[in-house]
Tab-separated table of C-alpha atoms and ligand atoms in Angstrom:
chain	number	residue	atom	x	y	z
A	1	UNK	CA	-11.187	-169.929	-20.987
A	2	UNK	CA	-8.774	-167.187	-20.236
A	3	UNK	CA	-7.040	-167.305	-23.641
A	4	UNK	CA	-10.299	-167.747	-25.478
A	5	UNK	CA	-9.814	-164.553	-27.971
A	6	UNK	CA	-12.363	-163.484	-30.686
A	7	UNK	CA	-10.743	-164.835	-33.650
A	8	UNK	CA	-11.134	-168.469	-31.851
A	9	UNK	CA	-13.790	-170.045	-33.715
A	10	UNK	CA	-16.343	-167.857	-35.623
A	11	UNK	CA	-15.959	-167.156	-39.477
A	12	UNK	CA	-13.430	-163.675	-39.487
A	13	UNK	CA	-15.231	-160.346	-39.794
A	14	UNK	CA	-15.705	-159.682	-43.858
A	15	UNK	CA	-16.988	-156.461	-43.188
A	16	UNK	CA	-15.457	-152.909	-42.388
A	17	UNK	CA	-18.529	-152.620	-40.156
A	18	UNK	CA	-17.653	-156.018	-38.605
A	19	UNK	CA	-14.140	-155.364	-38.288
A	20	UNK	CA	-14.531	-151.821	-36.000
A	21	UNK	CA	-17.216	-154.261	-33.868
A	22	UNK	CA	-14.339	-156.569	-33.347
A	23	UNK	CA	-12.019	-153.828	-32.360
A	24	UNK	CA	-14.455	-152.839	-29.708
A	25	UNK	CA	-15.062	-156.123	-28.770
A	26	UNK	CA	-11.187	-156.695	-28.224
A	27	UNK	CA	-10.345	-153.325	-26.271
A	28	UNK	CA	-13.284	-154.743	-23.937
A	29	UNK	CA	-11.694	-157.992	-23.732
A	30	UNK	CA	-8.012	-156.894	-23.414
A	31	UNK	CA	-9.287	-154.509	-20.480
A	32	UNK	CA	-11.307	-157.511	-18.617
A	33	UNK	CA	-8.031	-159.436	-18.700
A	34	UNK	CA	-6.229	-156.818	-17.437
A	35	UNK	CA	-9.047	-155.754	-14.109
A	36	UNK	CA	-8.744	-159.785	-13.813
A	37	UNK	CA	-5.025	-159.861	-13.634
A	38	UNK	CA	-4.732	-156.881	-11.357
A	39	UNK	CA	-7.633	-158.215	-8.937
A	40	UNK	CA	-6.172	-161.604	-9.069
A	41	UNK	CA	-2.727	-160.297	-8.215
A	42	UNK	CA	-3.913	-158.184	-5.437
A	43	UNK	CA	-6.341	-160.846	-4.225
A	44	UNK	CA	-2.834	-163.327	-4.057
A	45	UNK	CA	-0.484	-160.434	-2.245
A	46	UNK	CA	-3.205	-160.109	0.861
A	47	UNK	CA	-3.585	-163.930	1.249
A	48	UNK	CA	0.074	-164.448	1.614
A	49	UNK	CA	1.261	-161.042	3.213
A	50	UNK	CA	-1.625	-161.249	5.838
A	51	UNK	CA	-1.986	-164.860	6.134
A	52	UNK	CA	-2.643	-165.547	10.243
A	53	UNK	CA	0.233	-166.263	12.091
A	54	UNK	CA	-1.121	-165.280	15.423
A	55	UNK	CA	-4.275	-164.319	17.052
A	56	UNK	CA	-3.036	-160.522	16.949
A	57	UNK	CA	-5.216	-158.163	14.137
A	58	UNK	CA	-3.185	-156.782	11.337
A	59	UNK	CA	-2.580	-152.832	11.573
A	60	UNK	CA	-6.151	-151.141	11.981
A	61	UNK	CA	-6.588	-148.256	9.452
A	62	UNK	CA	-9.402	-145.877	8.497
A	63	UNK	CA	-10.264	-143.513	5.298
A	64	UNK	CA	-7.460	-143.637	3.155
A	65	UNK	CA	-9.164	-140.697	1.010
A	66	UNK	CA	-6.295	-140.459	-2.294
A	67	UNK	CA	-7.031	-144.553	-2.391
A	68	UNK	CA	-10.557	-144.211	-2.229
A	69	UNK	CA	-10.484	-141.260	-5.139
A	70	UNK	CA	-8.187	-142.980	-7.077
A	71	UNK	CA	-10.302	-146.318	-7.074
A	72	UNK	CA	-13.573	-144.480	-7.933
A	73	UNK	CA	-11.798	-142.621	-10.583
A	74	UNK	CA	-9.866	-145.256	-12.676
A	75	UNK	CA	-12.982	-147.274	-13.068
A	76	UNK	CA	-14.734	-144.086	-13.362
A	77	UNK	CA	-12.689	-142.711	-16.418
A	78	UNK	CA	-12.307	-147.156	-17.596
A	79	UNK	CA	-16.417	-147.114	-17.973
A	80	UNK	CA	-16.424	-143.691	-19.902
A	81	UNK	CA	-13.568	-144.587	-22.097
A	82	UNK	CA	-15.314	-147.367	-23.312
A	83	UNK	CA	-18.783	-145.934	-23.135
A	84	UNK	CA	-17.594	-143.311	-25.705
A	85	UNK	CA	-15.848	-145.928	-27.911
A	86	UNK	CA	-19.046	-147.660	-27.892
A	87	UNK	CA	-21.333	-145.014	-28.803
A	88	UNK	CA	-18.768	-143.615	-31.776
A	89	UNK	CA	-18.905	-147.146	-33.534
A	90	UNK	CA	-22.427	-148.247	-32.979
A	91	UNK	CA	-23.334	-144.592	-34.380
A	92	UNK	CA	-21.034	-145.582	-37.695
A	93	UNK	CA	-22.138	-149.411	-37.744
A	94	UNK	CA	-25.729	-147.498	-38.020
A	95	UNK	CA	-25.019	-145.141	-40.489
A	96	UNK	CA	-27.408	-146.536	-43.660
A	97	UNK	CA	-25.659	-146.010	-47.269
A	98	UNK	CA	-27.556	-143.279	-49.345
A	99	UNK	CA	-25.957	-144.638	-52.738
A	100	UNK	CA	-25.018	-148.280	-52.438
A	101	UNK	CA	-23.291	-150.090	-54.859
A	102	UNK	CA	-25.590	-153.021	-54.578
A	103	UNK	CA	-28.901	-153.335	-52.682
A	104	UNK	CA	-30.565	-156.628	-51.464
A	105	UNK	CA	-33.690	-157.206	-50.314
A	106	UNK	CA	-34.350	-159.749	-47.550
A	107	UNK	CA	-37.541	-161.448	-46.547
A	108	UNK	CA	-38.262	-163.704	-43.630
A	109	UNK	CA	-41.310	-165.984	-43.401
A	110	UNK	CA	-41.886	-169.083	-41.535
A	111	UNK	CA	-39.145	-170.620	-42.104
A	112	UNK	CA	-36.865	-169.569	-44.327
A	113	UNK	CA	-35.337	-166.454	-46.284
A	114	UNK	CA	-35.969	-164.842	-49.537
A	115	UNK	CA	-32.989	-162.825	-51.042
A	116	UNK	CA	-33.739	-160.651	-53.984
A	117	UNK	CA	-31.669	-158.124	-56.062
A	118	UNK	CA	-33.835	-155.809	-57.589
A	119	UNK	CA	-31.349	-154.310	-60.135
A	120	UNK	CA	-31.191	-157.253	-61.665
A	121	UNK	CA	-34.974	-159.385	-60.752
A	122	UNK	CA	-32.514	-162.468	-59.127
A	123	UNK	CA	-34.283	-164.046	-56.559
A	124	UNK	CA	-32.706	-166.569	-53.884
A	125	UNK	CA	-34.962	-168.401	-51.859
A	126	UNK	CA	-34.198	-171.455	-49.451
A	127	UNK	CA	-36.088	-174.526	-49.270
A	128	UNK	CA	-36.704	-177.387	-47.436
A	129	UNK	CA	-34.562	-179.494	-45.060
A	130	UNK	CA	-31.272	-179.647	-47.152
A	131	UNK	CA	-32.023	-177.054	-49.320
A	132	UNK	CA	-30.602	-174.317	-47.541
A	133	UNK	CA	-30.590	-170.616	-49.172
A	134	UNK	CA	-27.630	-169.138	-50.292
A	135	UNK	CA	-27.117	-165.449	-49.709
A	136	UNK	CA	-24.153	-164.420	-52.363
A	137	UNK	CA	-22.249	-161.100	-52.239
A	138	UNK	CA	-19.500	-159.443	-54.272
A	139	UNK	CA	-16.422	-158.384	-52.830
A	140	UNK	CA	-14.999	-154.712	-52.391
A	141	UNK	CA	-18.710	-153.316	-52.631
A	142	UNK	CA	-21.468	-151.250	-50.802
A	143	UNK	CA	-24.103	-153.230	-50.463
A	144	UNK	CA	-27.481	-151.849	-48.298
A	145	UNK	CA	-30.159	-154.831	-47.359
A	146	UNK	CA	-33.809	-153.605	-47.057
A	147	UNK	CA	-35.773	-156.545	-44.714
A	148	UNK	CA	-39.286	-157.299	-44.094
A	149	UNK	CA	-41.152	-159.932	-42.783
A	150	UNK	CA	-44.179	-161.994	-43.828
A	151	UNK	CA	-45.165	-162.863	-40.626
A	152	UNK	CA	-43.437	-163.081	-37.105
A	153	UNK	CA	-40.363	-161.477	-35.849
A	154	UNK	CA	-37.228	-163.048	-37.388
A	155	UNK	CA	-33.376	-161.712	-36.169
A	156	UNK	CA	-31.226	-161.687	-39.503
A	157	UNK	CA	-27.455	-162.493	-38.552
A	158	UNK	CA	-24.404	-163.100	-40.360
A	159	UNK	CA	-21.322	-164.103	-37.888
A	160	UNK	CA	-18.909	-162.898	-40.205
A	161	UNK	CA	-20.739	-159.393	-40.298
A	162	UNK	CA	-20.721	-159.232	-36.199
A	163	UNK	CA	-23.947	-157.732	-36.645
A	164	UNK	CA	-27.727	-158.641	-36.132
A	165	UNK	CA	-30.590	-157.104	-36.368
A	166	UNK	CA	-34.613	-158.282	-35.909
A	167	UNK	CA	-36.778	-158.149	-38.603
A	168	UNK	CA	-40.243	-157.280	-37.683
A	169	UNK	CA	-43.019	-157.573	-39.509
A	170	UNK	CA	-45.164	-154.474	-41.135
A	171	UNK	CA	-41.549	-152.525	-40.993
A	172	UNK	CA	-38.841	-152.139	-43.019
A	173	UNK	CA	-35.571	-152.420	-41.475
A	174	UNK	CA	-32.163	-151.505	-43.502
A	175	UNK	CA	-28.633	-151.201	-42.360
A	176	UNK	CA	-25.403	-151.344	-44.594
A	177	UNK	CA	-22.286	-152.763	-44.649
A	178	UNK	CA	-19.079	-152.428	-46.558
A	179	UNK	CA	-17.786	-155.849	-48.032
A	180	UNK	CA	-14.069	-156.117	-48.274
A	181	UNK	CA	-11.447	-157.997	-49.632
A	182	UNK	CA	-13.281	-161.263	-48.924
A	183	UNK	CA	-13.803	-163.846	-51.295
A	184	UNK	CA	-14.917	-166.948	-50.427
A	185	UNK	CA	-17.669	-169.695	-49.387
A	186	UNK	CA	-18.740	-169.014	-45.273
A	187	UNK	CA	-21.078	-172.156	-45.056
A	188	UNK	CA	-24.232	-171.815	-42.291
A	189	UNK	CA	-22.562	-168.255	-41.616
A	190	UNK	CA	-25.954	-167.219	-41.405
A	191	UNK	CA	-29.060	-167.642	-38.765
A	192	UNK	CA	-32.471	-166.006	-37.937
A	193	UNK	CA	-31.661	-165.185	-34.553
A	194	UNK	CA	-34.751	-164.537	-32.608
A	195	UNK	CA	-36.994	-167.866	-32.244
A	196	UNK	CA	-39.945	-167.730	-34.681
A	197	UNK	CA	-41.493	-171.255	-34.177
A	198	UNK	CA	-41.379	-174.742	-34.673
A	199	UNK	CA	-38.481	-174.801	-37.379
A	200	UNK	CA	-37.021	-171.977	-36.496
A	201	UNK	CA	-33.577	-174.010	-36.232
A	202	UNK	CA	-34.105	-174.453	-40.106
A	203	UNK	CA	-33.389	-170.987	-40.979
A	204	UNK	CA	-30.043	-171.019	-42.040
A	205	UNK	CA	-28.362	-169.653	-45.005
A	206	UNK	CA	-24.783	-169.713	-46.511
A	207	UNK	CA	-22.752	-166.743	-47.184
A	208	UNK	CA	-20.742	-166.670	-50.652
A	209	UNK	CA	-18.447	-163.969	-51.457
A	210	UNK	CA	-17.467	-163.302	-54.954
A	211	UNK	CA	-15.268	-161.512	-57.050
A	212	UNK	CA	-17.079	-158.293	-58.376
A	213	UNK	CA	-16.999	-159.776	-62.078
A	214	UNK	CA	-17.428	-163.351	-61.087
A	215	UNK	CA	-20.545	-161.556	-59.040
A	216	UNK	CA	-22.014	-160.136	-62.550
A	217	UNK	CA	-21.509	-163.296	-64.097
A	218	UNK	CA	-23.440	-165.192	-61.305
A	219	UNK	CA	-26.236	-162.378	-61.804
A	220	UNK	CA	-26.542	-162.807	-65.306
A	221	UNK	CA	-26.556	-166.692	-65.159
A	222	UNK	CA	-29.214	-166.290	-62.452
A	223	UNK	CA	-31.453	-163.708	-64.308
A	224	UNK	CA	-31.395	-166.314	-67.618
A	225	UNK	CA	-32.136	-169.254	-65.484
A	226	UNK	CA	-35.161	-167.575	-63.706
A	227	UNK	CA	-36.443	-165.972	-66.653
A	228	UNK	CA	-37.047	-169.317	-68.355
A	229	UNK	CA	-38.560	-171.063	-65.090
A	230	UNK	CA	-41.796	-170.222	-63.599
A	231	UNK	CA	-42.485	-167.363	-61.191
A	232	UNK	CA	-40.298	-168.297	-58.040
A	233	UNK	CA	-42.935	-165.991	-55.783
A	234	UNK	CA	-45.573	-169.090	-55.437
A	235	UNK	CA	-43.192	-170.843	-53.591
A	236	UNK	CA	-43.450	-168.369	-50.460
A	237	UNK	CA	-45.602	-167.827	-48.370
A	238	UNK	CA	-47.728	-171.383	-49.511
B	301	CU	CU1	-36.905	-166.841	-37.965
């Protein structure tokens, strides 16, 4: 458990945003090891050095006061280092994309996802049992997601992006991330994350990251394929 680190088993961070989570995440986890290694040592020194020989009491001693400073100050000055680490990156994870290179739109309904891109009218929808939605990206871009929901609060999260965030209905929620250098297929990378109901297990989605050309090229495939089938919107919401 002790050498469990964050890179163990989850898909790597393929966001900028992800990756300054991840560097919080570790500078909390390096620091836990370390308060555990120091207790743990200190915890082992008094056990042997004042293990009872005899029925005499160890030395008696009262208020060491630069101990009891220093103790309430390193933990002190420990919880506001990383309180101020925290609050710097959450406020940048935040920070929504005025002009983003790409923007997708994300619905949630009972039980499944709808991914549009209104540049270009493509629209990605998931459907039953093994047909599970497929959210695709392109590398090395800006891309901003506006969410809604049709009916109960969903959670939208993407492993890889170290980031979720609930979806709730009558409100539009954004938040933006930075894709990098990051082709490639992240199967079931995605879940809704807040329980919406009886298949609420169902509602996962596959991440696909492509090359920004091979991304155009999927777009304009998509937009000829949908234009010649029939309107994709009577399929939600039925
Ligand atoms: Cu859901």
């Amino acid at each position: 458990m002790i050498l469990w680190a964050s890179s163990g088993t989850l898909d790597p961070p393929i966001t900028d945003q992800a990756a300054e989570t991840e560097r919080v995440w570790d500078l909390f986890l390096y620091l836990a090891y370390g308060v555990f290694a120091f207790v743990l040592i200190l915890v082992v020194y008094v056990v042997i050095r004042f293990r009872r020989r005899d029925d005499r009491l160890p030395r008696q001693k009262h208020y060491n006061i630069p101990l009891e400073i220093a103790y309430t100050l390193i933990p002190f000055v420990v919880v506001m280092g990383l309180f101020a680490v925290t609050f710097v990156t959450v406020r940048a994870i935040d920070e929504t994309d005025e002009n983003p290179e790409l923007t997708v739109h994300v619905t949630a309904f009972q039980w499944q996802w709808k991914f549009e891109y209104p540049e270009s009218g493509v629209t990605v929808i998931g459907g039953a049992d093994s047909d599970i939605a497929e959210l695709v990206l392109p590398a090395k871009t800006s891309v901003l997601f506006e969410m809604e929901s049709l009916d109960v609060i969903h959670s939208f999260w993407v492993t890889a992006f170290r980031f979720k965030r609930d979806i709730i209905p009558g409100r539009s929620t954004s938040f933006s991330v930075d894709i990098g250098d990051a082709a490639g297929a992240y199967p079931n990378a995605g879940v809704c994350a807040e329980y919406c109901g009886l298949d609420h297990a169902k509602m996962q989605f596959s991440v696909l990251v492509l090359e920004p050309d091979d991304f155009d090229a999927w777009l304009v495939e998509q937009a000829s394929d949908q234009s010649s089938e029939q309107p994709v919107e009577q399929a939600v919401g039925s």
